[in-house]
Tab-separated table of C-alpha atoms in Angstrom:
chain	number	residue	atom	x	y	z
A	260	MET	CA	142.618	100.146	86.984
A	261	ARG	CA	144.040	103.133	85.179
A	262	ARG	CA	144.034	102.706	81.420
A	263	THR	CA	146.792	105.241	80.722
A	264	ARG	CA	150.457	104.447	81.319
A	265	LEU	CA	149.787	102.212	84.324
A	266	ALA	CA	147.161	100.044	82.642
A	267	GLY	CA	149.378	99.297	79.696
A	268	ALA	CA	152.238	98.308	81.958
A	269	LEU	CA	150.127	96.113	84.215
A	270	THR	CA	148.280	93.940	81.711
A	271	ALA	CA	150.703	91.017	81.538
A	272	ALA	CA	151.719	91.227	85.190
A	273	LEU	CA	148.099	91.261	86.338
A	274	ALA	CA	147.307	88.204	84.296
A	275	LEU	CA	150.247	86.382	85.883
A	276	ALA	CA	149.247	87.467	89.365
A	277	LEU	CA	145.615	86.450	88.933
A	278	VAL	CA	146.540	83.064	87.523
A	279	ALA	CA	148.919	82.501	90.432
A	280	THR	CA	146.295	83.386	93.027
A	281	GLY	CA	143.266	81.902	91.282
A	282	CYS	CA	141.364	85.138	91.852
A	283	GLY	CA	139.211	87.212	89.563
A	284	SER	CA	139.267	90.947	89.138
A	285	GLY	CA	137.774	93.371	91.614
A	286	ASN	CA	137.522	97.014	92.433
A	287	GLY	CA	139.652	96.901	95.535
A	288	SER	CA	137.457	98.219	98.292
A	289	GLY	CA	138.024	97.996	101.989
A	290	GLY	CA	138.393	100.047	105.111
A	291	GLY	CA	141.524	101.302	106.764
A	292	GLY	CA	143.171	98.949	109.185
A	293	GLY	CA	144.322	99.577	112.674
A	294	GLY	CA	147.817	100.233	113.887
A	295	ALA	CA	150.183	102.862	112.593
A	296	PRO	CA	148.554	105.219	110.067
A	297	ALA	CA	150.000	105.867	106.633
A	298	ALA	CA	152.079	108.960	106.136
A	299	LYS	CA	149.500	111.660	105.501
A	300	ALA	CA	149.374	112.622	101.851
A	301	ALA	CA	148.727	116.147	100.692
A	302	PRO	CA	145.033	116.939	100.084
A	303	ALA	CA	143.851	115.379	96.838
A	304	PRO	CA	144.511	117.895	94.066
A	305	ASP	CA	141.089	117.374	92.528
A	306	ARG	CA	140.550	120.714	90.836
A	307	ILE	CA	142.092	121.949	87.608
A	308	GLU	CA	143.666	125.410	87.407
A	309	PRO	CA	143.122	126.667	83.835
A	310	LEU	CA	145.450	129.171	82.242
A	311	ALA	CA	144.552	132.736	83.162
A	312	ALA	CA	144.369	133.882	79.534
A	313	PRO	CA	143.749	130.905	77.242
A	314	ALA	CA	143.884	131.414	73.497
A	315	ALA	CA	141.006	130.755	71.113
A	316	PRO	CA	141.598	127.831	68.721
A	317	ARG	CA	143.004	128.664	65.289
A	318	LEU	CA	141.614	126.041	62.928
A	319	PRO	CA	141.820	124.020	60.787
A	320	VAL	CA	145.117	122.376	61.709
A	321	THR	CA	146.800	119.214	60.491
A	322	VAL	CA	148.864	117.394	63.114
A	323	ASP	CA	150.940	114.243	63.355
A	324	SER	CA	149.201	111.510	65.328
A	325	ALA	CA	151.452	109.198	67.375
A	326	ASP	CA	150.193	106.209	65.372
A	327	GLY	CA	151.797	107.546	62.201
A	328	ARG	CA	148.761	109.267	60.682
A	329	LYS	CA	148.196	112.890	59.761
A	330	VAL	CA	144.925	114.188	61.157
A	331	THR	CA	143.118	117.387	60.171
A	332	VAL	CA	141.076	119.046	62.915
A	333	ALA	CA	138.454	121.488	61.707
A	334	SER	CA	136.450	121.963	64.918
A	335	THR	CA	137.002	121.700	68.668
A	336	GLU	CA	133.408	122.405	69.612
A	337	ARG	CA	132.857	118.892	71.003
A	338	ILE	CA	136.009	117.264	72.432
A	339	VAL	CA	136.337	113.751	73.874
A	340	PRO	CA	139.690	113.115	75.633
A	341	LEU	CA	140.056	109.385	76.324
A	342	SER	CA	142.195	109.454	79.487
A	343	GLY	CA	142.275	111.332	82.749
A	344	SER	CA	145.593	112.952	81.865
A	345	LEU	CA	144.341	114.159	78.471
A	346	ASN	CA	141.210	115.553	80.129
A	347	GLU	CA	143.429	117.470	82.552
A	348	ILE	CA	145.457	118.995	79.752
A	349	VAL	CA	142.417	120.068	77.722
A	350	PHE	CA	140.760	121.653	80.759
A	351	THR	CA	143.959	123.388	81.852
A	352	LEU	CA	144.445	124.818	78.360
A	353	GLY	CA	141.101	126.546	78.917
A	354	LEU	CA	138.875	124.450	76.651
A	355	GLY	CA	137.044	122.518	79.354
A	356	ASP	CA	133.689	123.991	78.318
A	357	ARG	CA	134.061	122.144	75.004
A	358	VAL	CA	134.658	118.713	76.539
A	359	VAL	CA	131.544	116.528	76.228
A	360	ALA	CA	132.724	113.265	77.842
A	361	ARG	CA	135.368	111.808	80.082
A	362	ASP	CA	137.293	108.651	80.762
A	363	VAL	CA	136.658	106.957	84.104
A	364	THR	CA	140.100	108.118	85.303
A	365	ALA	CA	139.229	111.824	84.954
A	366	THR	CA	138.436	112.350	88.624
A	367	PHE	CA	138.859	116.098	89.040
A	368	GLU	CA	135.920	118.254	90.072
A	369	GLN	CA	135.266	120.144	86.834
A	370	ALA	CA	134.849	116.906	84.874
A	371	GLU	CA	132.887	114.826	87.358
A	372	LYS	CA	129.442	115.471	85.823
A	373	LEU	CA	130.497	114.563	82.275
A	374	PRO	CA	129.269	111.232	80.873
A	375	VAL	CA	131.780	108.383	81.051
A	376	VAL	CA	132.533	106.710	77.711
A	377	THR	CA	134.543	103.748	78.949
A	378	ARG	CA	133.516	100.309	80.150
A	379	ALA	CA	135.972	98.713	82.559
A	380	HIS	CA	138.437	101.251	81.130
A	381	ASP	CA	137.969	100.160	77.522
A	382	VAL	CA	136.481	102.718	75.170
A	383	SER	CA	132.869	102.324	74.103
A	384	ALA	CA	132.783	103.549	70.500
A	385	GLU	CA	129.003	103.684	70.618
A	386	SER	CA	129.048	105.967	73.658
A	387	VAL	CA	131.640	108.242	72.086
A	388	LEU	CA	129.838	108.531	68.750
A	389	SER	CA	126.471	109.183	70.421
A	390	LEU	CA	127.906	112.479	71.695
A	391	ARG	CA	128.706	113.696	68.151
A	392	PRO	CA	132.353	114.610	68.858
A	393	THR	CA	134.278	116.851	66.492
A	394	LEU	CA	137.611	115.691	67.955
A	395	VAL	CA	138.703	112.633	69.931
A	396	ILE	CA	142.118	112.566	71.633
A	397	ALA	CA	143.475	109.173	72.670
A	398	GLU	CA	146.539	107.698	74.337
A	399	GLY	CA	148.828	105.266	72.563
A	400	THR	CA	147.509	102.692	75.051
A	401	THR	CA	143.820	103.428	74.404
A	402	GLY	CA	141.798	100.442	73.270
A	403	PRO	CA	140.411	98.192	72.129
A	404	ALA	CA	141.687	98.727	68.600
A	405	GLU	CA	138.261	97.875	67.189
A	406	ALA	CA	136.705	100.800	69.058
A	407	ILE	CA	139.353	103.222	67.816
A	408	GLY	CA	138.811	101.984	64.284
A	409	GLN	CA	135.048	102.370	64.605
A	410	ILE	CA	135.419	105.993	65.711
A	411	ARG	CA	137.741	106.745	62.803
A	412	ASP	CA	135.484	104.952	60.323
A	413	ALA	CA	132.673	107.270	61.402
A	414	GLY	CA	134.738	110.185	60.101
A	415	VAL	CA	135.661	111.669	63.486
A	416	PRO	CA	139.175	113.185	63.646
A	417	LEU	CA	141.102	111.104	66.202
A	418	VAL	CA	144.554	112.169	67.381
A	419	VAL	CA	146.759	109.734	69.311
A	420	VAL	CA	149.253	111.070	71.872
A	421	GLU	CA	152.237	109.073	73.106
A	422	PRO	CA	151.636	107.696	76.631
A	423	ALA	CA	153.529	109.292	79.494
A	424	LYS	CA	156.501	107.434	80.959
A	425	SER	CA	158.422	110.114	82.847
A	426	LEU	CA	158.689	113.787	83.758
A	427	ALA	CA	160.387	114.394	80.422
A	428	ASP	CA	157.084	113.594	78.689
A	429	VAL	CA	155.041	116.306	80.399
A	430	GLY	CA	155.966	119.137	78.048
A	431	THR	CA	155.759	117.127	74.847
A	432	ARG	CA	152.273	115.848	75.732
A	433	ILE	CA	151.046	119.363	76.491
A	434	ASP	CA	152.446	120.540	73.154
A	435	ALA	CA	150.810	117.648	71.281
A	436	VAL	CA	147.378	118.292	72.767
A	437	ALA	CA	147.644	122.053	72.296
A	438	ALA	CA	148.609	121.554	68.645
A	439	ALA	CA	145.577	119.312	68.035
A	440	LEU	CA	143.311	121.917	69.636
A	441	GLY	CA	144.754	124.757	67.568
A	442	VAL	CA	146.133	126.598	70.614
A	443	PRO	CA	149.931	126.204	70.350
A	444	ASP	CA	150.593	129.462	72.222
A	445	SER	CA	148.546	128.241	75.172
A	446	GLY	CA	150.540	125.022	75.033
A	447	THR	CA	153.789	126.949	75.257
A	448	ALA	CA	152.471	128.935	78.235
A	449	LEU	CA	151.202	125.830	80.057
A	450	ARG	CA	154.403	123.937	79.389
A	451	ALA	CA	156.444	126.804	80.880
A	452	ARG	CA	154.119	127.132	83.911
A	453	THR	CA	154.211	123.416	84.615
A	454	GLN	CA	157.985	123.156	84.337
A	455	GLU	CA	158.473	126.209	86.534
A	456	ARG	CA	156.327	124.668	89.248
A	457	ILE	CA	158.075	121.302	89.040
A	458	ASP	CA	161.461	123.038	89.295
A	459	ALA	CA	160.264	125.008	92.316
A	460	VAL	CA	159.281	121.827	94.147
A	461	ARG	CA	162.619	120.173	93.403
A	462	LYS	CA	164.429	123.122	94.963
A	463	THR	CA	162.755	122.416	98.316
A	464	ILE	CA	164.439	119.019	98.734
A	465	PRO	CA	166.984	119.365	101.562
A	466	GLY	CA	170.480	119.373	100.090
A	467	HIS	CA	171.854	117.127	102.831
A	468	ALA	CA	169.033	114.632	102.694
A	469	GLU	CA	169.892	110.988	102.197
A	470	LYS	CA	168.032	109.396	99.345
A	471	PRO	CA	165.486	106.927	100.726
A	472	ARG	CA	164.919	103.710	98.794
A	473	VAL	CA	161.249	103.637	97.805
A	474	ALA	CA	159.392	100.645	96.376
A	475	PHE	CA	156.293	101.352	94.277
A	476	LEU	CA	153.671	98.694	94.940
A	477	TYR	CA	150.439	98.260	93.020
A	478	VAL	CA	147.988	96.454	95.280
A	479	ARG	CA	144.314	95.549	95.035
A	480	GLY	CA	143.389	93.467	98.048
A	481	SER	CA	139.974	92.195	96.975
A	482	ALA	CA	141.492	90.843	93.749
A	483	ALA	CA	144.617	89.506	95.496
A	484	VAL	CA	146.795	91.533	93.131
A	485	TYR	CA	150.173	92.513	94.594
A	486	LEU	CA	152.787	93.886	92.202
A	487	LEU	CA	156.218	95.461	92.632
A	488	GLY	CA	157.193	98.216	90.234
A	489	GLY	CA	160.408	98.030	88.250
A	490	ALA	CA	162.262	100.326	85.870
A	491	GLU	CA	159.312	100.680	83.477
A	492	SER	CA	156.528	101.164	86.042
A	493	GLY	CA	156.290	104.881	85.345
A	494	ALA	CA	157.135	105.875	88.923
A	495	SER	CA	160.944	105.961	88.660
A	496	SER	CA	161.126	109.473	87.250
A	497	LEU	CA	158.897	110.890	89.988
A	498	LEU	CA	160.776	109.140	92.776
A	499	GLU	CA	164.142	110.284	91.470
A	500	ALA	CA	162.873	113.867	91.065
A	501	ALA	CA	161.656	113.712	94.677
A	502	GLY	CA	165.161	112.890	95.894
A	503	ALA	CA	164.588	109.162	96.287
A	504	VAL	CA	165.841	105.914	94.761
A	505	ASP	CA	163.430	103.575	92.979
A	506	ALA	CA	164.151	100.435	94.996
A	507	GLY	CA	162.596	98.083	92.462
A	508	LYS	CA	164.610	99.529	89.602
A	509	GLU	CA	167.827	99.580	91.633
A	510	SER	CA	167.345	95.958	92.661
A	511	GLY	CA	167.499	94.940	89.010
A	512	LEU	CA	163.826	94.773	87.999
A	513	VAL	CA	163.939	95.939	84.400
A	514	LYS	CA	160.286	95.245	83.553
A	515	ASP	CA	157.265	97.332	84.501
A	516	PHE	CA	155.690	95.182	87.227
A	517	THR	CA	156.310	91.773	88.710
A	518	PRO	CA	154.298	89.833	91.304
A	519	ILE	CA	155.529	90.580	94.811
A	520	THR	CA	157.639	87.905	96.479
A	521	SER	CA	159.499	87.953	99.766
A	522	GLU	CA	162.744	87.488	97.846
A	523	ALA	CA	162.083	90.437	95.509
A	524	LEU	CA	161.190	92.738	98.392
A	525	ALA	CA	164.209	91.643	100.401
A	526	LYS	CA	166.448	92.474	97.459
A	527	ALA	CA	164.757	95.851	96.953
A	528	ALA	CA	165.087	96.619	100.696
A	529	PRO	CA	162.909	99.751	100.614
A	530	ASP	CA	163.045	102.378	103.326
A	531	ALA	CA	159.546	103.476	102.301
A	532	ILE	CA	156.718	102.062	100.222
A	533	LEU	CA	154.693	104.093	97.719
A	534	VAL	CA	151.120	102.966	97.060
A	535	MET	CA	148.050	104.549	95.559
A	536	SER	CA	145.459	105.665	98.095
A	537	LYS	CA	142.728	103.261	96.983
A	538	GLY	CA	145.206	100.422	96.875
A	539	LEU	CA	146.157	101.025	100.473
A	540	GLU	CA	142.498	101.112	101.472
A	541	SER	CA	141.882	97.853	99.614
A	542	VAL	CA	144.333	95.926	101.792
A	543	GLY	CA	143.101	97.393	105.076
A	544	GLY	CA	145.516	100.257	105.555
A	545	VAL	CA	149.127	100.150	106.696
A	546	GLU	CA	148.697	97.131	108.959
A	547	GLY	CA	147.005	95.244	106.155
A	548	LEU	CA	149.830	96.136	103.785
A	549	ALA	CA	152.319	94.802	106.317
A	550	LYS	CA	150.638	91.388	105.983
A	551	VAL	CA	151.528	91.152	102.292
A	552	PRO	CA	154.299	88.519	102.142
A	553	GLY	CA	157.703	90.103	102.592
A	554	VAL	CA	156.559	93.637	103.415
A	555	ALA	CA	156.914	93.383	107.196
A	556	GLU	CA	160.529	92.231	106.854
A	557	THR	CA	161.655	95.300	104.859
A	558	PRO	CA	162.940	98.461	106.558
A	559	ALA	CA	159.767	100.199	105.336
A	560	GLY	CA	157.589	97.474	106.842
A	561	VAL	CA	159.404	97.520	110.168
A	562	ASP	CA	158.954	101.306	110.415
A	563	ARG	CA	155.484	101.241	108.845
A	564	ARG	CA	156.708	103.955	106.498
A	565	VAL	CA	154.123	104.200	103.726
A	566	VAL	CA	153.694	107.044	101.235
A	567	THR	CA	150.371	107.521	99.439
A	568	VAL	CA	149.241	109.573	96.458
A	569	ASP	CA	145.774	109.755	94.930
A	570	ASP	CA	145.171	107.186	92.201
A	571	GLY	CA	143.850	109.738	89.733
A	572	VAL	CA	147.018	111.834	89.540
A	573	LEU	CA	150.056	109.755	90.493
A	574	LEU	CA	151.215	108.765	86.999
A	575	ASN	CA	149.340	111.288	84.861
A	576	TYR	CA	152.440	113.351	84.037
A	577	GLY	CA	150.498	116.481	83.218
A	578	PRO	CA	149.682	119.969	84.521
A	579	ARG	CA	149.268	118.753	88.124
A	580	THR	CA	152.473	116.742	88.329
A	581	ASP	CA	154.043	119.441	90.497
A	582	LEU	CA	151.380	118.696	93.143
A	583	VAL	CA	152.184	114.993	92.988
A	584	LEU	CA	155.871	115.755	93.333
A	585	ARG	CA	155.168	118.125	96.232
A	586	SER	CA	153.255	115.403	98.049
A	587	LEU	CA	156.106	112.925	97.577
A	588	VAL	CA	158.728	115.405	98.753
A	589	ASP	CA	156.685	116.363	101.820
A	590	GLN	CA	156.112	112.747	102.820
A	591	LEU	CA	159.649	111.553	102.152
A	592	HIS	CA	161.615	114.501	103.506
A	593	GLY	CA	159.179	116.326	105.794
A	594	LYS	CA	157.470	119.595	105.012
A	595	LYS	CA	159.794	122.539	104.752
A	596	LYS	CA	159.443	124.825	107.746
């Protein structure tokens, strides 16, 4: 499961769901089911587009870490970003050739051959330190704490960035990473490019379009994990920017995730369901999803209206968020002719 924003939000809800079902964890594999296909998502945006003219780092710099520390960075020759989103930002700022490791959630093409320094999404301090990093960048949700402490105790500069919760966090995260890398001008350029692209996508939403109610479900069939996203799931901002209503949030779910029940889905009454691509595969496709209790009785279940986005980018809130938003808009409102 993703160890960035989503993983932090799911921890308690997953524990509750697994206790309720008596199932252990799993990877969520499975083939697509028969019947009506899912709405076709845009091609997976699995390549990074670096800035055309990235700046060279100006070091040393001292920056504020999100955990209240001041960290001095003297070298960016060997960078270890500890989430997929942070990897994306570093690569897009033009410093990908200095990255020496990746988190398991960094799924884009340029990073795929880098060694993975996480175990079941927890950081392996030993793996990180074996690569002799000169800078480690972590999320506020990165753990375990013992591993972070071990990296710091070894004398490696470690900068923590606040986890992403919404579109409003995209620019501030880019700025934070760029500052730690000593390339603030590149950060300003990437922030402007990203916002411009997000704004351009939002302008394509038909002005007369009714706002569909969309429920964000996190599902992993082999582990019998079925969760409904609420106000703190991380998806609300994207859905609202795509001209939709977060059905879970609007139905009164103020937490991040809650186990799916027929009653909760009936109250949410979604016109469409948003799921991650691997999650949909894990339950056997659209027809398998319709067998989750309560789904078939919703307007979305009746119409088999399912929206999918690749797991590796949906909630990253980074330089490729415009592509995620474009996919949502296309699937919810139809591609602009």
